[in-house]
Coordinates of C-alpha atoms in Angstrom, one line a residue:
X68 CA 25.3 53.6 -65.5
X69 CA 22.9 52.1 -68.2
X70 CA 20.4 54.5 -69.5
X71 CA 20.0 53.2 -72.6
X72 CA 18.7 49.8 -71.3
X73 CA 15.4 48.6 -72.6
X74 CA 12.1 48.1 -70.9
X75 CA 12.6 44.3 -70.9
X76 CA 16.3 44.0 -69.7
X77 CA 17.0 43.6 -66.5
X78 CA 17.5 46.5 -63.7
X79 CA 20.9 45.7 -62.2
X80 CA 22.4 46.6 -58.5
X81 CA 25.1 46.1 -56.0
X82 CA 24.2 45.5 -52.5
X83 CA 26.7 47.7 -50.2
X84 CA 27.0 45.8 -46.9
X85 CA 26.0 42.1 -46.8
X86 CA 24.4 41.8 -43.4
X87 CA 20.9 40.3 -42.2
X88 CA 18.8 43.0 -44.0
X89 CA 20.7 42.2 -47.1
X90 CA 20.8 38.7 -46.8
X91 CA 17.3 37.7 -46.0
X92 CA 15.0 40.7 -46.7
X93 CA 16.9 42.9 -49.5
X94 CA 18.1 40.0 -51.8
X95 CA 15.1 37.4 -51.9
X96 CA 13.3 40.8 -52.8
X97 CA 14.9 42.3 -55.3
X98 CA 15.3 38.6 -56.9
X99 CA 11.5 38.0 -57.1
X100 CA 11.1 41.1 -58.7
X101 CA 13.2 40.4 -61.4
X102 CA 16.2 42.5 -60.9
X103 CA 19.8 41.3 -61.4
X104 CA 22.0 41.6 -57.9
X105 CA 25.0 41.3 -59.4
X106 CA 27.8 41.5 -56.5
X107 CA 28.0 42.5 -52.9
X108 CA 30.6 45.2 -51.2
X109 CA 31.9 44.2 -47.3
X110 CA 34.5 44.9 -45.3
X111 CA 34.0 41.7 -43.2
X112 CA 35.0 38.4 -45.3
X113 CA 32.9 36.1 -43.7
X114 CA 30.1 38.4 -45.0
X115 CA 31.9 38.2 -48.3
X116 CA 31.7 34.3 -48.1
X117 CA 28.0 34.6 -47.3
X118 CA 27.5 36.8 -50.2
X119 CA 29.8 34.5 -52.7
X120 CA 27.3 31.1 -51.6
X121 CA 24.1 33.3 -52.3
X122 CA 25.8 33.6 -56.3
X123 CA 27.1 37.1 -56.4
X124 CA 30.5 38.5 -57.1
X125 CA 32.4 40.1 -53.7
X126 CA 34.4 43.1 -53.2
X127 CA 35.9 44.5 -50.0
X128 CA 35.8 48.0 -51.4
X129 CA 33.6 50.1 -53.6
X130 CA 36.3 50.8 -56.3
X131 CA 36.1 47.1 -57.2
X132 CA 32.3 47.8 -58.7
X133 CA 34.0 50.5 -61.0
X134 CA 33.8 48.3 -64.4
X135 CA 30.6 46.5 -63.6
X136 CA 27.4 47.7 -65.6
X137 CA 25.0 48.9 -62.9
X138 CA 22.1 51.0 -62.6
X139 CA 21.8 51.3 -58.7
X140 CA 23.2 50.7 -55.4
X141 CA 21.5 49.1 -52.5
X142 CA 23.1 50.4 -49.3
X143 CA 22.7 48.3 -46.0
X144 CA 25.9 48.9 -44.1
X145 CA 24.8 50.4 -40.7
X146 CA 24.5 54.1 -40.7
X147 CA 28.2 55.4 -39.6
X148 CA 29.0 53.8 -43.1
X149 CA 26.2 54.8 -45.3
X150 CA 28.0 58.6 -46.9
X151 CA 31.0 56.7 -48.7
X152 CA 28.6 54.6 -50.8
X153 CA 26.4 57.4 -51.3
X154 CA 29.4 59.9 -52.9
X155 CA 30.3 56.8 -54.4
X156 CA 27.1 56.4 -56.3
X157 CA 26.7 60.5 -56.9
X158 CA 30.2 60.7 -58.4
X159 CA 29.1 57.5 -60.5
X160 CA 25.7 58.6 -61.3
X161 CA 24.1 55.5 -60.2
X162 CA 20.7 55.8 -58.2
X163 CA 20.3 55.0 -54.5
X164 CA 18.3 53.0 -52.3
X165 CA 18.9 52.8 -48.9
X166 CA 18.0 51.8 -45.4
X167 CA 17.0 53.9 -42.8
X168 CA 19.1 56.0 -41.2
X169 CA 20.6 57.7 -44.0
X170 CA 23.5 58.8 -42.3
X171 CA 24.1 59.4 -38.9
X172 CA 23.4 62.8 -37.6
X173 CA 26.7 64.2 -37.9
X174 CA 26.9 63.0 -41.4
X175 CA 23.7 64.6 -42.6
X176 CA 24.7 68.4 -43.5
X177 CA 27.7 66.6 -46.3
X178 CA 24.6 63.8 -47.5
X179 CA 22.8 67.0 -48.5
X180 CA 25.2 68.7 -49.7
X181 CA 26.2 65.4 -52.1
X182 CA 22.4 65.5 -53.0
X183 CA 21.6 69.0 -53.7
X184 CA 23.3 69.1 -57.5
X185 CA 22.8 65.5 -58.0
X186 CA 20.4 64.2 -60.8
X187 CA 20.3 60.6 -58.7
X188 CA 17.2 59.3 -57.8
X189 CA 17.2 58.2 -53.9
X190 CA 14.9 56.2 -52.2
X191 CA 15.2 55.7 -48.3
X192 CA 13.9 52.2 -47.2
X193 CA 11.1 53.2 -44.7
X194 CA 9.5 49.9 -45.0
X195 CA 7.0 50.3 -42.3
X196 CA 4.8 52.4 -44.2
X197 CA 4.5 48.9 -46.5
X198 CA 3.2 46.7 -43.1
X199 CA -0.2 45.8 -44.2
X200 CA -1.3 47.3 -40.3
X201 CA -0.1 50.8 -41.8
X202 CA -1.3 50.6 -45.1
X203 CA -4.8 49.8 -43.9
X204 CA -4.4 52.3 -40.6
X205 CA -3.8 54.8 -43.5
X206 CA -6.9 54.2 -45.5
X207 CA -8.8 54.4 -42.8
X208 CA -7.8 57.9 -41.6
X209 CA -8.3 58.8 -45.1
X210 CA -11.4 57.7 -45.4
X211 CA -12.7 59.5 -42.0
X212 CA -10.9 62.7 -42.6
X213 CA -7.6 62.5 -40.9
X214 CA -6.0 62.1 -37.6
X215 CA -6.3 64.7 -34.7
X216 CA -3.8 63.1 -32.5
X217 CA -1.7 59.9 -32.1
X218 CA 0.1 58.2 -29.4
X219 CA 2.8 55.5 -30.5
X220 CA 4.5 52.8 -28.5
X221 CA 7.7 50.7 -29.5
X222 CA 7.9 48.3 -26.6
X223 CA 11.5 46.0 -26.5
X224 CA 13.2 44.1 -24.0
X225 CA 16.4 44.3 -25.9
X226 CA 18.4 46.7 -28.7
X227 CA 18.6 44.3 -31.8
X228 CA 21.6 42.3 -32.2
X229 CA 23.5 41.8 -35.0
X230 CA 24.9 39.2 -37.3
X231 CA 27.7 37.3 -34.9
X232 CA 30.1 37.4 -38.2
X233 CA 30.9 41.3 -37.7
X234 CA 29.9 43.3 -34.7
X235 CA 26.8 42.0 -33.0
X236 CA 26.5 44.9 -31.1
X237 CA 26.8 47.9 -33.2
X238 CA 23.2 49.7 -32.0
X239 CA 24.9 50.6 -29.0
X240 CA 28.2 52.1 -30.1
X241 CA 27.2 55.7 -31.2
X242 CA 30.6 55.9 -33.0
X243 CA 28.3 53.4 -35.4
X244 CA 24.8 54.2 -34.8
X245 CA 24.8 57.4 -33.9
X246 CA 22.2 57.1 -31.0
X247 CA 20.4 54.7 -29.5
X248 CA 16.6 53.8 -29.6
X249 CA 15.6 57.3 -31.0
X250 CA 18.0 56.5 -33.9
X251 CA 16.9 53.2 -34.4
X252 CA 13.3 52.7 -33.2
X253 CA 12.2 56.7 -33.0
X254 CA 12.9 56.9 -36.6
X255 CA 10.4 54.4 -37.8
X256 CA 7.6 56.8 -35.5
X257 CA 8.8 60.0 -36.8
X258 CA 8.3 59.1 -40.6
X259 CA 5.1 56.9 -39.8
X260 CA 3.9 60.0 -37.4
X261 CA 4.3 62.2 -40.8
X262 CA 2.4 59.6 -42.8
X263 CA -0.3 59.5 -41.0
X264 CA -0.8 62.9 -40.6
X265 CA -0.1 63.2 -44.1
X266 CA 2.0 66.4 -43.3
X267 CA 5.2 67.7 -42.1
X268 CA 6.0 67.9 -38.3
X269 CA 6.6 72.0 -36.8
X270 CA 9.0 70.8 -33.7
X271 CA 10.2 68.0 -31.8
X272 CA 9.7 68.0 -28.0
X273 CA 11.7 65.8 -25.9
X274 CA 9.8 65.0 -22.4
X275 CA 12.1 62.1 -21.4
X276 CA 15.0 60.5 -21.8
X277 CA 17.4 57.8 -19.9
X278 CA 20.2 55.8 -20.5
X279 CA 22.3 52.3 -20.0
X280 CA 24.1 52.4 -16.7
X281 CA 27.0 50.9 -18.6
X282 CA 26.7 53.2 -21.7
X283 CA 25.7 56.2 -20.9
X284 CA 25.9 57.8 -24.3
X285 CA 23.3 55.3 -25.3
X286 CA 19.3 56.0 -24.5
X287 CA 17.2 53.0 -23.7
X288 CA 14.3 54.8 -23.0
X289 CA 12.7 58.2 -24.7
X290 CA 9.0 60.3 -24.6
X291 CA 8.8 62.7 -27.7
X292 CA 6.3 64.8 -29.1
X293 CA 6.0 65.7 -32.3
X294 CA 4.0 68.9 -33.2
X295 CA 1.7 69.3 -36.3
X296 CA -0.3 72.3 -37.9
X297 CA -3.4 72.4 -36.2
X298 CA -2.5 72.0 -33.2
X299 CA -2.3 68.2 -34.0
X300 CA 0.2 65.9 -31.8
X301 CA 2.1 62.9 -32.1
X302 CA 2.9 61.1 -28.9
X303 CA 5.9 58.6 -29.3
X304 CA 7.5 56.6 -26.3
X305 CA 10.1 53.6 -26.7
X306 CA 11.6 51.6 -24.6
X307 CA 14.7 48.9 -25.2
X308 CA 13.9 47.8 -21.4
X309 CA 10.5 46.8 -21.2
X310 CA 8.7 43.9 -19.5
X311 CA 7.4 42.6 -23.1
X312 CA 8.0 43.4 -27.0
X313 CA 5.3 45.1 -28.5
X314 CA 3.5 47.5 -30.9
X315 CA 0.4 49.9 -29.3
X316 CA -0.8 53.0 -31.5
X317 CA -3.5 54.8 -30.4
X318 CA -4.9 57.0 -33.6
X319 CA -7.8 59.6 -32.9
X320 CA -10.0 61.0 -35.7
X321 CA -12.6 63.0 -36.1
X322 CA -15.5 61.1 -33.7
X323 CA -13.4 58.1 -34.3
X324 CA -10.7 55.9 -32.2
X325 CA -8.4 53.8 -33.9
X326 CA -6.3 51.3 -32.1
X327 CA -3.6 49.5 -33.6
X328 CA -1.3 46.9 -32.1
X329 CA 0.7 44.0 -33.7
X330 CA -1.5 42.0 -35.2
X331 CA -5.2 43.9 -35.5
X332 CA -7.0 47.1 -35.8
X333 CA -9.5 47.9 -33.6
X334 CA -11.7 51.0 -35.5
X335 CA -15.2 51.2 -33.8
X336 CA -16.8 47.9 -34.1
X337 CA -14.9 46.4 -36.2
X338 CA -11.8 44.7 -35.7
X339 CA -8.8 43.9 -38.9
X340 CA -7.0 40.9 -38.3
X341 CA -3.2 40.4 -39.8
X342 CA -1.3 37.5 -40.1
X343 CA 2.2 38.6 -39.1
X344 CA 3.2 40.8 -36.4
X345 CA 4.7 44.2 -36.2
X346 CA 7.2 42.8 -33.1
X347 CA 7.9 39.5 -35.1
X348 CA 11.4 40.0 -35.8
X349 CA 13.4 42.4 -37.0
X350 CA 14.0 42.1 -40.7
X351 CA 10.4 41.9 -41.7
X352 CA 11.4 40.5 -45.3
X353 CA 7.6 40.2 -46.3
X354 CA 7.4 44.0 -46.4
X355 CA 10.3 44.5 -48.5
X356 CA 8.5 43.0 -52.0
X357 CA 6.1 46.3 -52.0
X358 CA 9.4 48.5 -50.9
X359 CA 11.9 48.0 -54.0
X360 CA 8.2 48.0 -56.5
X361 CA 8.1 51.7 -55.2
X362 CA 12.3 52.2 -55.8
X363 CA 11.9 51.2 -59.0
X364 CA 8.4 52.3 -60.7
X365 CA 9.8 56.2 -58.9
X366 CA 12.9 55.4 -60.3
X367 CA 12.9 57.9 -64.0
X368 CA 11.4 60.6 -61.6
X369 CA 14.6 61.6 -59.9
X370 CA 12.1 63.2 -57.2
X371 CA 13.7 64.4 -54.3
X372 CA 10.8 64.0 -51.5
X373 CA 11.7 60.9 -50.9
X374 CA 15.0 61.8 -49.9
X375 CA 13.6 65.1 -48.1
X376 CA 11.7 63.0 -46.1
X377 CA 14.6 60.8 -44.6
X378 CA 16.7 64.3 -44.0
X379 CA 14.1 66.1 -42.4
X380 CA 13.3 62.7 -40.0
X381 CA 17.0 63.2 -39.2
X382 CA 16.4 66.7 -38.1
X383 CA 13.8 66.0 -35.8
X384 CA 16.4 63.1 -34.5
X385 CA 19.2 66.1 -34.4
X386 CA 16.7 68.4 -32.6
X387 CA 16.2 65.8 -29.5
X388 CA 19.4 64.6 -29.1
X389 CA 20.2 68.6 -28.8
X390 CA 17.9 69.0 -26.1
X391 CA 19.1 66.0 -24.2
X392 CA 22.6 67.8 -24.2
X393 CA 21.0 70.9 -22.4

């Protein structure tokens, strides 16, 4: 760890898991902002190779970063292999950023309990409140006093696939995952849901659920709700089987309607327009510029709501998947 670095030398990481996310959203970021990526950890060697073309130093394990000078970790690995990096970076006082989910939900209870005397500062990539349609949905409801209720749609026709060099397929093995679209898609609407509403959620509600004929411990479809003070409500549905792939919010203000799909904002009369959609792809490397400018401007703060927010979204996963069991 470098704390005695100066303001003009470079911040320096590790990237833990060279996958897509690393390769073309978490690596062209962090360059442009100036910081120093300085190796790569993965257990796959053709990810290794990838890393090693792209100019940084790779390691199949995380012992092999032990005598390079670093002042955080970036953790992409998917979430089944997120805690290792995590203790590794509390036991070497190095600060976290990571992407969403934190752990899976049988690993959250020993992530908090890694966090709860640590003096790390960990940030939990929830990139979609950076989308340009969220930012500006957010100023509006600001601006007209807050939202009453919300409905949010994630429409897919498909789970995301992986890169071909590892295991294409990890987002339906739970083992991996842990879940299936309310893991990977219901996570973005909880945290957005709490945005919004610029407020804690009281209870998850599941209202439906169903699964892959061929993996039945995997949902493809989900209805939630998500209860606020005030009697406020977020609506979420997602569906990895749907006839189309796209983004519909509805957001309801006081005497206002706000609707907000991939590309625009309808708010009364007047309609935003935005140049790249919410269903474009699934890295969304634009967004992650204004991401890793937060990380590292909230870095010396060592604030914990950041990380409270990722556990708490985790316990509103935990709560659903709960009453799916009974």
């Amino acid at each position: 760890m470098t704390d005695g670095k100066t303001e003009t030398e470079r911040p320096r990481c590790a990237i833990i898991g060279f996958g897509n996310i690393a390769e073309l959203g978490h690596l062209p970021a962090l360059r442009e902002l100036g910081v120093d990526v300085a190796a790569a950890v993965d257990i796959c060697k053709e990810r290794r190779k990838k890393a090693g073309n792209a100019g940084l130093e790779a390691f199949e394990s995380l012992s092999s970063l032990d005598n390079l000078d670093l002042d955080f970790i970036d953790v992409c690995t998917p979430p089944s292999y997120r805690y290792l990096p995590i203790e590794y970076a509390v036991r070497q006082g190095l600060d976290v950023v990571c992407e969403k989910p934190v752990s899976t939900p049988g690993a959250v209870t020993g992530i908090k309990k890694l966090m709860h005397d640590s003096r790390i500062f960990f940030y939990p990539i929830h990139n979609w409140k950076h989308a340009p349609q969220y930012v500006k949905a957010k100023e509006i409801v600001m601006e007209n006093g807050g939202v009453e209720n919300l409905t949010m749609n994630t429409l897919r026709t498909h789970y995301g696939t992986g890169n071909p060099d590892w295991n294409p397929n990890w987002r339906v093995d739970r083992s991996i995952s842990g879940g299936g679209i309310i893991m990977d898609h219901g996570y973005h609407n909880i945290y957005l849901a709490m945005h919004l509403f610029g407020a804690d959620f009281t209870k998850a509600v599941l209202e439906e659920i169903s699964y892959f004929k061929s993996n039945p411990e995997i949902e493809k479809r989900a209805c939630f709700r998500l209860d606020f003070p005030g009697e406020r409500r977020a609506k979420i549905t997602l569906d990895w089987g749907a006839g189309r792939r796209e983004i519909k919010n509805t957001i309801y203000e006081c005497n206002h309607k706000l609707e907000l799909s991939d590309k625009q904002i309808v708010n009364s009369n007047h309609t935003y327009e935005f140049d790249e959609s919410l269903s474009g792809d699934s890295v969304h490397g634009t967004w992650f510029k204004n991401v890793f400018a937060d990380f590292l401007r909230l870095r010396g703060s060592k604030d914990k709501r950041h990380f409270q927010e990722a556990i708490r979204v985790l316990e509103g996963i935990n709560s659903l998947y709960e009453q799916a069991r009974s």
